[in-house]
mmCIF file of C-alpha atoms and ligand atoms in Angstrom:
data_model
loop_
_atom_site.group_PDB
_atom_site.id
_atom_site.type_symbol
_atom_site.label_atom_id
_atom_site.label_comp_id
_atom_site.label_asym_id
_atom_site.label_seq_id
_atom_site.Cartn_x
_atom_site.Cartn_y
_atom_site.Cartn_z
ATOM 1 C CA UNK A 25 -28.930 -7.905 12.840
ATOM 2 C CA UNK A 26 -25.695 -9.178 12.446
ATOM 3 C CA UNK A 27 -24.089 -9.726 9.377
ATOM 4 C CA UNK A 28 -22.612 -13.249 9.343
ATOM 5 C CA UNK A 29 -20.463 -14.344 6.896
ATOM 6 C CA UNK A 30 -19.386 -17.398 5.939
ATOM 7 C CA UNK A 31 -15.263 -18.978 4.648
ATOM 8 C CA UNK A 32 -13.283 -21.595 3.611
ATOM 9 C CA UNK A 33 -10.347 -21.610 6.150
ATOM 10 C CA UNK A 34 -7.862 -18.868 5.210
ATOM 11 C CA UNK A 35 -4.184 -19.598 4.457
ATOM 12 C CA UNK A 36 -1.407 -17.338 3.583
ATOM 13 C CA UNK A 37 0.458 -17.364 0.868
ATOM 14 C CA UNK A 38 3.776 -15.714 1.959
ATOM 15 C CA UNK A 39 4.975 -15.515 6.082
ATOM 16 C CA UNK A 40 8.040 -14.264 7.377
ATOM 17 C CA UNK A 41 7.552 -16.270 11.585
ATOM 18 C CA UNK A 42 11.109 -15.440 11.454
ATOM 19 C CA UNK A 43 12.649 -18.080 14.516
ATOM 20 C CA UNK A 44 13.463 -18.419 18.594
ATOM 21 C CA UNK A 45 11.388 -15.948 20.876
ATOM 22 C CA UNK A 46 9.970 -13.895 17.623
ATOM 23 C CA UNK A 47 8.410 -17.408 15.908
ATOM 24 C CA UNK A 48 6.635 -18.434 19.511
ATOM 25 C CA UNK A 49 4.759 -14.951 19.835
ATOM 26 C CA UNK A 50 3.949 -14.535 16.211
ATOM 27 C CA UNK A 51 2.737 -17.757 15.512
ATOM 28 C CA UNK A 52 -0.029 -17.926 17.626
ATOM 29 C CA UNK A 53 -2.041 -15.189 15.662
ATOM 30 C CA UNK A 54 -1.958 -16.650 12.483
ATOM 31 C CA UNK A 55 -2.613 -20.058 13.678
ATOM 32 C CA UNK A 56 -5.010 -18.430 14.850
ATOM 33 C CA UNK A 57 -7.223 -18.241 12.297
ATOM 34 C CA UNK A 58 -4.920 -19.809 9.079
ATOM 35 C CA UNK A 59 -5.192 -23.920 7.527
ATOM 36 C CA UNK A 60 -1.429 -23.358 5.977
ATOM 37 C CA UNK A 61 0.920 -20.531 4.995
ATOM 38 C CA UNK A 62 3.281 -19.949 2.639
ATOM 39 C CA UNK A 63 6.517 -19.375 4.909
ATOM 40 C CA UNK A 64 9.663 -17.700 4.151
ATOM 41 C CA UNK A 65 13.101 -18.822 4.159
ATOM 42 C CA UNK A 66 14.742 -15.772 4.896
ATOM 43 C CA UNK A 67 16.506 -16.516 7.999
ATOM 44 C CA UNK A 68 20.134 -15.573 9.289
ATOM 45 C CA UNK A 69 21.119 -18.408 7.920
ATOM 46 C CA UNK A 70 18.753 -18.942 5.171
ATOM 47 C CA UNK A 71 15.958 -21.951 4.429
ATOM 48 C CA UNK A 72 19.002 -22.779 1.683
ATOM 49 C CA UNK A 73 19.037 -26.449 2.005
ATOM 50 C CA UNK A 74 16.420 -30.139 2.120
ATOM 51 C CA UNK A 75 18.087 -30.117 5.725
ATOM 52 C CA UNK A 76 17.200 -26.955 6.645
ATOM 53 C CA UNK A 77 13.749 -26.736 6.035
ATOM 54 C CA UNK A 78 13.140 -30.267 7.501
ATOM 55 C CA UNK A 79 14.964 -28.358 10.782
ATOM 56 C CA UNK A 80 13.159 -25.067 10.601
ATOM 57 C CA UNK A 81 10.021 -27.187 9.392
ATOM 58 C CA UNK A 82 10.253 -29.248 13.642
ATOM 59 C CA UNK A 83 11.000 -25.982 15.139
ATOM 60 C CA UNK A 84 7.660 -24.172 13.867
ATOM 61 C CA UNK A 85 5.913 -27.551 14.464
ATOM 62 C CA UNK A 86 6.874 -27.344 18.499
ATOM 63 C CA UNK A 87 6.225 -23.350 18.207
ATOM 64 C CA UNK A 88 2.589 -24.380 17.991
ATOM 65 C CA UNK A 89 0.300 -23.758 20.492
ATOM 66 C CA UNK A 90 -1.679 -27.461 22.095
ATOM 67 C CA UNK A 91 -4.368 -28.338 19.596
ATOM 68 C CA UNK A 92 -3.386 -26.155 16.343
ATOM 69 C CA UNK A 93 -4.308 -27.504 13.271
ATOM 70 C CA UNK A 94 -2.181 -24.609 10.782
ATOM 71 C CA UNK A 95 0.379 -26.520 8.231
ATOM 72 C CA UNK A 96 3.769 -24.702 7.469
ATOM 73 C CA UNK A 97 4.072 -24.681 3.688
ATOM 74 C CA UNK A 98 7.506 -24.863 3.104
ATOM 75 C CA UNK A 99 10.092 -23.622 1.144
ATOM 76 C CA UNK A 100 13.499 -23.453 0.119
ATOM 77 C CA UNK A 101 15.817 -20.201 -0.956
ATOM 78 C CA UNK A 102 16.779 -19.989 -4.444
ATOM 79 C CA UNK A 103 21.236 -19.872 -4.129
ATOM 80 C CA UNK A 104 23.993 -19.753 -6.674
ATOM 81 C CA UNK A 105 24.615 -22.949 -5.047
ATOM 82 C CA UNK A 106 21.190 -24.421 -5.048
ATOM 83 C CA UNK A 107 21.743 -27.957 -5.929
ATOM 84 C CA UNK A 108 18.265 -29.261 -8.473
ATOM 85 C CA UNK A 109 18.355 -33.180 -7.322
ATOM 86 C CA UNK A 110 17.988 -31.669 -3.148
ATOM 87 C CA UNK A 111 14.741 -29.108 -4.197
ATOM 88 C CA UNK A 112 14.051 -32.546 -6.734
ATOM 89 C CA UNK A 113 13.548 -34.746 -3.755
ATOM 90 C CA UNK A 114 12.027 -32.201 -0.493
ATOM 91 C CA UNK A 115 8.922 -30.981 -3.535
ATOM 92 C CA UNK A 116 8.977 -34.756 -5.094
ATOM 93 C CA UNK A 117 8.356 -35.609 -0.949
ATOM 94 C CA UNK A 118 6.251 -33.087 0.004
ATOM 95 C CA UNK A 119 8.185 -31.465 1.890
ATOM 96 C CA UNK A 120 8.333 -28.313 0.203
ATOM 97 C CA UNK A 121 5.844 -25.887 -2.222
ATOM 98 C CA UNK A 122 8.323 -23.605 -3.729
ATOM 99 C CA UNK A 123 11.208 -22.312 -3.829
ATOM 100 C CA UNK A 124 11.778 -18.420 -3.609
ATOM 101 C CA UNK A 125 13.993 -16.320 -5.669
ATOM 102 C CA UNK A 126 15.647 -13.044 -3.374
ATOM 103 C CA UNK A 127 17.656 -11.068 -6.024
ATOM 104 C CA UNK A 128 21.427 -9.905 -4.158
ATOM 105 C CA UNK A 129 20.676 -7.207 -2.137
ATOM 106 C CA UNK A 130 16.366 -6.995 -2.720
ATOM 107 C CA UNK A 131 15.099 -6.846 0.784
ATOM 108 C CA UNK A 132 15.588 -8.013 4.536
ATOM 109 C CA UNK A 133 18.392 -11.102 4.288
ATOM 110 C CA UNK A 134 18.709 -10.831 1.062
ATOM 111 C CA UNK A 135 22.111 -11.151 0.837
ATOM 112 C CA UNK A 136 22.796 -14.162 -0.152
ATOM 113 C CA UNK A 137 20.128 -13.933 -2.830
ATOM 114 C CA UNK A 138 20.516 -14.316 -6.970
ATOM 115 C CA UNK A 139 23.202 -12.538 -8.369
ATOM 116 C CA UNK A 140 23.621 -14.515 -11.478
ATOM 117 C CA UNK A 141 20.657 -16.082 -13.680
ATOM 118 C CA UNK A 142 22.276 -18.130 -15.378
ATOM 119 C CA UNK A 143 23.636 -20.175 -12.579
ATOM 120 C CA UNK A 144 20.189 -21.038 -11.122
ATOM 121 C CA UNK A 145 19.606 -22.848 -13.989
ATOM 122 C CA UNK A 146 19.972 -26.051 -13.913
ATOM 123 C CA UNK A 147 17.244 -25.392 -10.244
ATOM 124 C CA UNK A 148 14.524 -23.599 -13.316
ATOM 125 C CA UNK A 149 14.227 -25.327 -15.718
ATOM 126 C CA UNK A 150 13.794 -29.103 -13.048
ATOM 127 C CA UNK A 151 10.891 -26.717 -11.732
ATOM 128 C CA UNK A 152 9.288 -26.002 -15.554
ATOM 129 C CA UNK A 153 9.595 -29.683 -15.817
ATOM 130 C CA UNK A 154 7.830 -30.690 -11.778
ATOM 131 C CA UNK A 155 5.877 -27.632 -11.088
ATOM 132 C CA UNK A 156 6.870 -26.385 -9.366
ATOM 133 C CA UNK A 157 6.364 -22.654 -8.482
ATOM 134 C CA UNK A 158 8.862 -20.165 -7.523
ATOM 135 C CA UNK A 159 8.115 -17.394 -5.826
ATOM 136 C CA UNK A 160 10.292 -14.229 -6.464
ATOM 137 C CA UNK A 161 10.355 -10.817 -4.961
ATOM 138 C CA UNK A 162 10.045 -8.654 -8.267
ATOM 139 C CA UNK A 163 13.122 -5.548 -7.812
ATOM 140 C CA UNK A 164 15.625 -4.938 -9.454
ATOM 141 C CA UNK A 165 18.557 -3.876 -7.065
ATOM 142 C CA UNK A 166 20.817 -1.358 -9.116
ATOM 143 C CA UNK A 167 21.628 1.792 -7.371
ATOM 144 C CA UNK A 168 20.307 4.101 -10.302
ATOM 145 C CA UNK A 169 16.800 2.236 -10.647
ATOM 146 C CA UNK A 170 14.662 4.399 -8.457
ATOM 147 C CA UNK A 171 13.117 2.912 -5.653
ATOM 148 C CA UNK A 172 9.238 3.328 -6.946
ATOM 149 C CA UNK A 173 10.149 2.324 -9.837
ATOM 150 C CA UNK A 174 12.314 -0.683 -8.785
ATOM 151 C CA UNK A 175 9.475 -3.334 -10.132
ATOM 152 C CA UNK A 176 8.392 -1.919 -13.289
ATOM 153 C CA UNK A 177 11.648 -1.770 -14.532
ATOM 154 C CA UNK A 178 12.336 -5.987 -12.633
ATOM 155 C CA UNK A 179 8.827 -7.036 -15.003
ATOM 156 C CA UNK A 180 10.170 -5.763 -17.886
ATOM 157 C CA UNK A 181 14.308 -6.407 -17.737
ATOM 158 C CA UNK A 182 14.686 -9.573 -15.350
ATOM 159 C CA UNK A 183 11.009 -11.026 -15.520
ATOM 160 C CA UNK A 184 10.090 -11.412 -18.296
ATOM 161 C CA UNK A 185 13.163 -12.863 -19.966
ATOM 162 C CA UNK A 186 13.776 -15.463 -17.177
ATOM 163 C CA UNK A 187 9.518 -16.222 -17.716
ATOM 164 C CA UNK A 188 10.083 -16.709 -21.840
ATOM 165 C CA UNK A 189 14.064 -18.192 -20.998
ATOM 166 C CA UNK A 190 12.256 -21.055 -19.277
ATOM 167 C CA UNK A 191 9.092 -22.133 -21.066
ATOM 168 C CA UNK A 192 6.692 -23.626 -18.249
ATOM 169 C CA UNK A 193 8.392 -22.550 -15.127
ATOM 170 C CA UNK A 194 5.373 -21.340 -12.949
ATOM 171 C CA UNK A 195 5.816 -17.863 -11.523
ATOM 172 C CA UNK A 196 4.213 -16.103 -7.779
ATOM 173 C CA UNK A 197 5.073 -12.708 -8.938
ATOM 174 C CA UNK A 198 5.040 -11.768 -4.534
ATOM 175 C CA UNK A 199 3.308 -9.313 -2.973
ATOM 176 C CA UNK A 200 2.817 -7.320 -5.592
ATOM 177 C CA UNK A 201 2.458 -3.287 -5.386
ATOM 178 C CA UNK A 202 2.117 -1.363 -8.921
ATOM 179 C CA UNK A 203 -0.464 -1.831 -12.495
ATOM 180 C CA UNK A 204 2.023 -2.742 -13.921
ATOM 181 C CA UNK A 205 2.919 -6.037 -11.643
ATOM 182 C CA UNK A 206 -1.037 -6.527 -12.061
ATOM 183 C CA UNK A 207 -0.784 -6.395 -15.395
ATOM 184 C CA UNK A 208 1.767 -8.743 -16.001
ATOM 185 C CA UNK A 209 0.623 -11.108 -13.540
ATOM 186 C CA UNK A 210 -2.706 -11.285 -15.481
ATOM 187 C CA UNK A 211 -1.128 -11.965 -19.149
ATOM 188 C CA UNK A 212 -0.382 -15.581 -18.577
ATOM 189 C CA UNK A 213 -2.297 -19.003 -16.847
ATOM 190 C CA UNK A 214 2.308 -19.973 -15.207
ATOM 191 C CA UNK A 215 2.138 -17.006 -13.268
ATOM 192 C CA UNK A 216 -0.468 -15.804 -10.271
ATOM 193 C CA UNK A 217 0.472 -12.783 -7.639
ATOM 194 C CA UNK A 218 0.178 -12.942 -4.669
ATOM 195 C CA UNK A 219 -1.162 -9.265 -2.348
ATOM 196 C CA UNK A 220 -0.657 -8.253 0.809
ATOM 197 C CA UNK A 221 -2.837 -6.748 3.015
ATOM 198 C CA UNK A 222 -1.032 -3.621 4.071
ATOM 199 C CA UNK A 223 -0.549 -3.022 0.737
ATOM 200 C CA UNK A 224 -4.521 -2.511 0.361
ATOM 201 C CA UNK A 225 -4.210 0.046 2.788
ATOM 202 C CA UNK A 226 -2.040 2.459 2.574
ATOM 203 C CA UNK A 227 -0.120 4.943 -0.266
ATOM 204 C CA UNK A 228 3.530 6.398 -0.451
ATOM 205 C CA UNK A 229 1.618 9.251 1.761
ATOM 206 C CA UNK A 230 1.036 7.007 4.472
ATOM 207 C CA UNK A 231 4.697 6.642 4.602
ATOM 208 C CA UNK A 232 5.571 9.964 4.689
ATOM 209 C CA UNK A 233 3.249 12.408 5.652
ATOM 210 C CA UNK A 234 2.987 14.658 8.977
ATOM 211 C CA UNK A 235 6.227 12.699 9.816
ATOM 212 C CA UNK A 236 7.925 9.384 8.955
ATOM 213 C CA UNK A 237 5.682 6.076 10.580
ATOM 214 C CA UNK A 238 7.771 3.363 10.486
ATOM 215 C CA UNK A 239 5.514 0.995 10.648
ATOM 216 C CA UNK A 240 4.016 1.164 6.973
ATOM 217 C CA UNK A 241 7.765 1.015 5.610
ATOM 218 C CA UNK A 242 8.458 -2.141 4.165
ATOM 219 C CA UNK A 243 9.716 -3.491 0.923
ATOM 220 C CA UNK A 244 8.099 -3.769 -2.066
ATOM 221 C CA UNK A 245 7.410 0.152 -0.832
ATOM 222 C CA UNK A 246 4.471 1.059 -0.279
ATOM 223 C CA UNK A 247 3.886 2.807 -4.016
ATOM 224 C CA UNK A 248 1.119 6.132 -5.458
ATOM 225 C CA UNK A 249 -2.399 5.619 -4.866
ATOM 226 C CA UNK A 250 -2.919 5.266 -8.577
ATOM 227 C CA UNK A 251 -1.466 1.458 -8.066
ATOM 228 C CA UNK A 252 -3.236 1.392 -4.809
ATOM 229 C CA UNK A 253 -6.358 1.153 -6.834
ATOM 230 C CA UNK A 254 -5.203 -1.269 -9.210
ATOM 231 C CA UNK A 255 -4.161 -4.070 -6.342
ATOM 232 C CA UNK A 256 -7.731 -3.968 -5.088
ATOM 233 C CA UNK A 257 -8.920 -4.100 -7.828
ATOM 234 C CA UNK A 258 -6.754 -7.119 -8.633
ATOM 235 C CA UNK A 259 -7.445 -8.559 -5.511
ATOM 236 C CA UNK A 260 -11.819 -7.564 -4.893
ATOM 237 C CA UNK A 261 -11.621 -9.300 -8.822
ATOM 238 C CA UNK A 262 -11.994 -12.563 -7.334
ATOM 239 C CA UNK A 263 -9.779 -13.649 -10.582
ATOM 240 C CA UNK A 264 -7.525 -16.813 -10.044
ATOM 241 C CA UNK A 265 -4.654 -14.686 -10.475
ATOM 242 C CA UNK A 266 -4.971 -12.810 -7.190
ATOM 243 C CA UNK A 267 -3.976 -14.180 -4.184
ATOM 244 C CA UNK A 268 -3.582 -13.683 -0.151
ATOM 245 C CA UNK A 269 -0.018 -13.261 0.799
ATOM 246 C CA UNK A 270 -0.068 -10.790 3.824
ATOM 247 C CA UNK A 271 4.087 -10.906 4.012
ATOM 248 C CA UNK A 272 3.360 -10.063 7.380
ATOM 249 C CA UNK A 273 7.149 -9.370 8.416
ATOM 250 C CA UNK A 274 7.976 -8.054 12.048
ATOM 251 C CA UNK A 275 10.565 -6.750 13.277
ATOM 252 C CA UNK A 276 11.313 -5.502 16.193
ATOM 253 C CA UNK A 277 9.759 -1.163 18.291
ATOM 254 C CA UNK A 278 13.870 -0.997 18.345
ATOM 255 C CA UNK A 279 15.271 -2.660 15.071
ATOM 256 C CA UNK A 280 11.662 0.068 13.017
ATOM 257 C CA UNK A 281 12.131 2.762 15.184
ATOM 258 C CA UNK A 282 15.717 3.328 13.957
ATOM 259 C CA UNK A 283 17.616 5.687 12.065
ATOM 260 C CA UNK A 284 17.528 2.889 9.505
ATOM 261 C CA UNK A 285 14.998 1.083 10.055
ATOM 262 C CA UNK A 286 13.616 -2.696 9.520
ATOM 263 C CA UNK A 287 11.587 -3.015 6.394
ATOM 264 C CA UNK A 288 7.962 -5.408 7.589
ATOM 265 C CA UNK A 289 4.334 -4.850 8.393
ATOM 266 C CA UNK A 290 2.825 -7.184 10.722
ATOM 267 C CA UNK A 291 -0.488 -7.826 9.384
ATOM 268 C CA UNK A 292 -1.101 -11.748 10.988
ATOM 269 C CA UNK A 293 -3.020 -10.194 14.490
ATOM 270 C CA UNK A 294 -5.718 -8.536 12.725
ATOM 271 C CA UNK A 295 -5.526 -8.673 8.878
ATOM 272 C CA UNK A 296 -9.287 -11.579 7.771
ATOM 273 C CA UNK A 297 -10.603 -7.714 10.154
ATOM 274 C CA UNK A 298 -8.679 -5.542 7.629
ATOM 275 C CA UNK A 299 -9.193 -7.444 4.285
ATOM 276 C CA UNK A 300 -13.761 -8.083 5.247
ATOM 277 C CA UNK A 301 -13.955 -4.179 5.770
ATOM 278 C CA UNK A 302 -11.798 -3.246 2.380
ATOM 279 C CA UNK A 303 -13.819 -5.968 0.339
ATOM 280 C CA UNK A 304 -16.602 -4.358 2.141
ATOM 281 C CA UNK A 305 -15.597 -0.861 1.553
ATOM 282 C CA UNK A 306 -15.724 -2.046 -2.481
ATOM 283 C CA UNK A 307 -18.834 -4.319 -2.540
ATOM 284 C CA UNK A 308 -16.728 -7.196 -3.464
ATOM 285 C CA UNK A 309 -17.024 -9.262 0.148
ATOM 286 C CA UNK A 310 -18.703 -12.194 -2.068
ATOM 287 C CA UNK A 311 -15.535 -12.363 -3.370
ATOM 288 C CA UNK A 312 -13.186 -12.165 -0.464
ATOM 289 C CA UNK A 313 -12.658 -15.894 -0.187
ATOM 290 C CA UNK A 314 -11.818 -16.375 -3.557
ATOM 291 C CA UNK A 315 -8.848 -14.388 -2.295
ATOM 292 C CA UNK A 316 -8.402 -15.528 0.765
ATOM 293 C CA UNK A 317 -9.589 -19.423 0.513
ATOM 294 C CA UNK A 318 -9.622 -20.705 -3.088
ATOM 295 C CA UNK A 319 -7.120 -19.386 -5.293
ATOM 296 C CA UNK A 320 -4.317 -19.822 -3.929
ATOM 297 C CA UNK A 321 -4.907 -23.927 -3.446
ATOM 298 C CA UNK A 322 -5.629 -23.306 -6.533
ATOM 299 C CA UNK A 323 -2.258 -22.212 -8.229
ATOM 300 C CA UNK A 324 -0.368 -24.537 -5.556
ATOM 301 C CA UNK A 325 -2.843 -27.685 -6.490
ATOM 302 C CA UNK A 326 -3.541 -28.547 -2.999
ATOM 303 C CA UNK A 327 -6.620 -29.316 -1.928
ATOM 304 C CA UNK A 328 -8.760 -25.962 -0.499
ATOM 305 C CA UNK A 329 -8.954 -26.395 3.432
ATOM 306 C CA UNK A 330 -11.827 -28.938 4.687
ATOM 307 C CA UNK A 331 -13.492 -26.630 7.347
ATOM 308 C CA UNK A 332 -14.811 -22.575 7.674
ATOM 309 C CA UNK A 333 -14.404 -19.555 9.780
ATOM 310 C CA UNK A 334 -17.394 -17.686 10.789
ATOM 311 C CA UNK A 335 -16.266 -13.708 10.241
ATOM 312 C CA UNK A 336 -19.433 -11.693 11.907
ATOM 313 C CA UNK A 337 -19.882 -7.489 11.884
ATOM 314 C CA UNK A 338 -20.474 -5.032 14.653
ATOM 315 C CA UNK A 339 -19.788 -3.242 16.886
ATOM 316 C CA UNK A 340 -16.115 -2.316 16.154
ATOM 317 C CA UNK A 341 -12.670 -4.383 17.576
ATOM 318 C CA UNK A 342 -10.197 -4.136 18.813
ATOM 319 C CA UNK A 343 -6.936 -6.123 18.621
ATOM 320 C CA UNK A 344 -3.653 -5.053 20.795
ATOM 321 C CA UNK A 345 -1.868 -2.575 19.308
ATOM 322 C CA UNK A 346 1.789 -4.899 20.219
ATOM 323 C CA UNK A 347 2.462 -8.147 20.988
ATOM 324 C CA UNK A 348 5.152 -9.253 23.661
ATOM 325 C CA UNK A 349 7.660 -11.038 21.905
ATOM 326 C CA UNK A 350 9.443 -11.848 25.362
ATOM 327 C CA UNK A 351 12.972 -9.870 23.770
ATOM 328 C CA UNK A 352 10.782 -6.682 22.399
ATOM 329 C CA UNK A 353 7.631 -5.521 21.533
ATOM 330 C CA UNK A 354 6.308 -5.937 17.919
ATOM 331 C CA UNK A 355 3.309 -3.473 17.069
ATOM 332 C CA UNK A 356 0.561 -4.452 14.922
ATOM 333 C CA UNK A 357 -0.390 -3.202 11.646
ATOM 334 C CA UNK A 358 -2.626 -0.400 12.474
ATOM 335 C CA UNK A 359 -5.027 -0.114 9.104
ATOM 336 C CA UNK A 360 -6.120 3.745 9.760
ATOM 337 C CA UNK A 361 -10.207 2.447 9.796
ATOM 338 C CA UNK A 362 -12.219 1.338 12.431
ATOM 339 C CA UNK A 363 -13.012 -2.420 11.545
ATOM 340 C CA UNK A 364 -16.298 -4.196 12.419
ATOM 341 C CA UNK A 365 -15.976 -8.309 11.440
ATOM 342 C CA UNK A 366 -14.593 -10.243 14.219
ATOM 343 C CA UNK A 367 -13.515 -13.616 12.936
ATOM 344 C CA UNK A 368 -16.314 -16.120 15.605
HETATM 345 C C1 NCD B 405 10.683 -9.483 4.384
HETATM 346 C C2 NCD B 405 11.188 -9.617 5.418
HETATM 347 O O1 NCD B 405 11.649 -8.298 6.844
HETATM 348 O O2 NCD B 405 11.743 -10.540 5.609
HETATM 349 N N1 NCD B 405 9.950 -7.771 4.294
HETATM 350 C C3 NCD B 405 9.095 -6.834 4.190
HETATM 351 O O3 NCD B 405 9.087 -5.469 4.054
HETATM 352 N N2 NCD B 405 8.384 -7.600 3.377
HETATM 353 C C4 NCD B 405 11.403 -9.001 3.856
HETATM 354 C C5 NCD B 405 10.587 -9.232 2.295
HETATM 355 O O4 NCD B 405 9.738 -9.918 1.252
HETATM 356 O O5 NCD B 405 10.485 -7.856 1.562
HETATM 357 ZN ZN1 ZN B 406 8.246 -11.370 2.610
#
């Protein structure tokens, strides 16, 4: 007997599509299953102004496969020079759905990010006033702080003071990786958190035991097993606070398998199969739809997708292990266990 699961079409609330040949190669992988995605603005150079977002949106639309109905939800990359009026107009016209805060130096292409939060105060106050979400990469960049502690330290020393100083600011804690992240996200209703596919599957042993595994290296870096279990509990809880943001972050293999390898796991291709397996393992298949398709739109104040997808369970599904961009290969995330759910 085949088992079928029908879900509202899912959305991805944190996605890297890149540009050029990479965009062309990875966009179909997301557009195949997802209705919409929040598009990260960390291009080189970043998507800073509304004019940049218009141009990037056009490049994404031009790269979409024939007949695809996928909608990119654009974001702006917050800098110390961002103009509140530009952001407000972009939000009010529906061009952008969020602003992204990268602490300077926290991750890939974040050197133009924010060093002094006081410099962006007028933008944050305006965002609080109009209810525009701020997506935060929540890691401190201080060299003294251990990389495995950077999220927890960020919550205490940056995020909590920032929220207290800006009442009403709606914040998405992006790609949380710790029990502290889970607990803080639960602490207020103007907060939400995205959780990636890969952080539900791997802990730091996957990266480091038995040889270094560059395709499991991403930022924030995967933590201890107890943290992975906290993320599993949160994602499968059905609570409105938590929703999917894959953080699918493609880099060419030559740059991952390198003496100074780039951070990012590419999960767009097999995310829905992996999530169905994970939720089934935890006896929570009935809560998968909340995580992938309902909680995100609710926080972003958007309607849920009108159509549905069907997942069927059967023989193990195989996915390509790599995607060819024409300018290099990109390795698809390997969850390390067989996948039985396929999107029909
Ligand atoms: C992302 C990237 O490559 O753009 N990398 C990652 O490891 N997640 C940046 C990010 O989201 O931190
Ligand atoms: Zn990301």
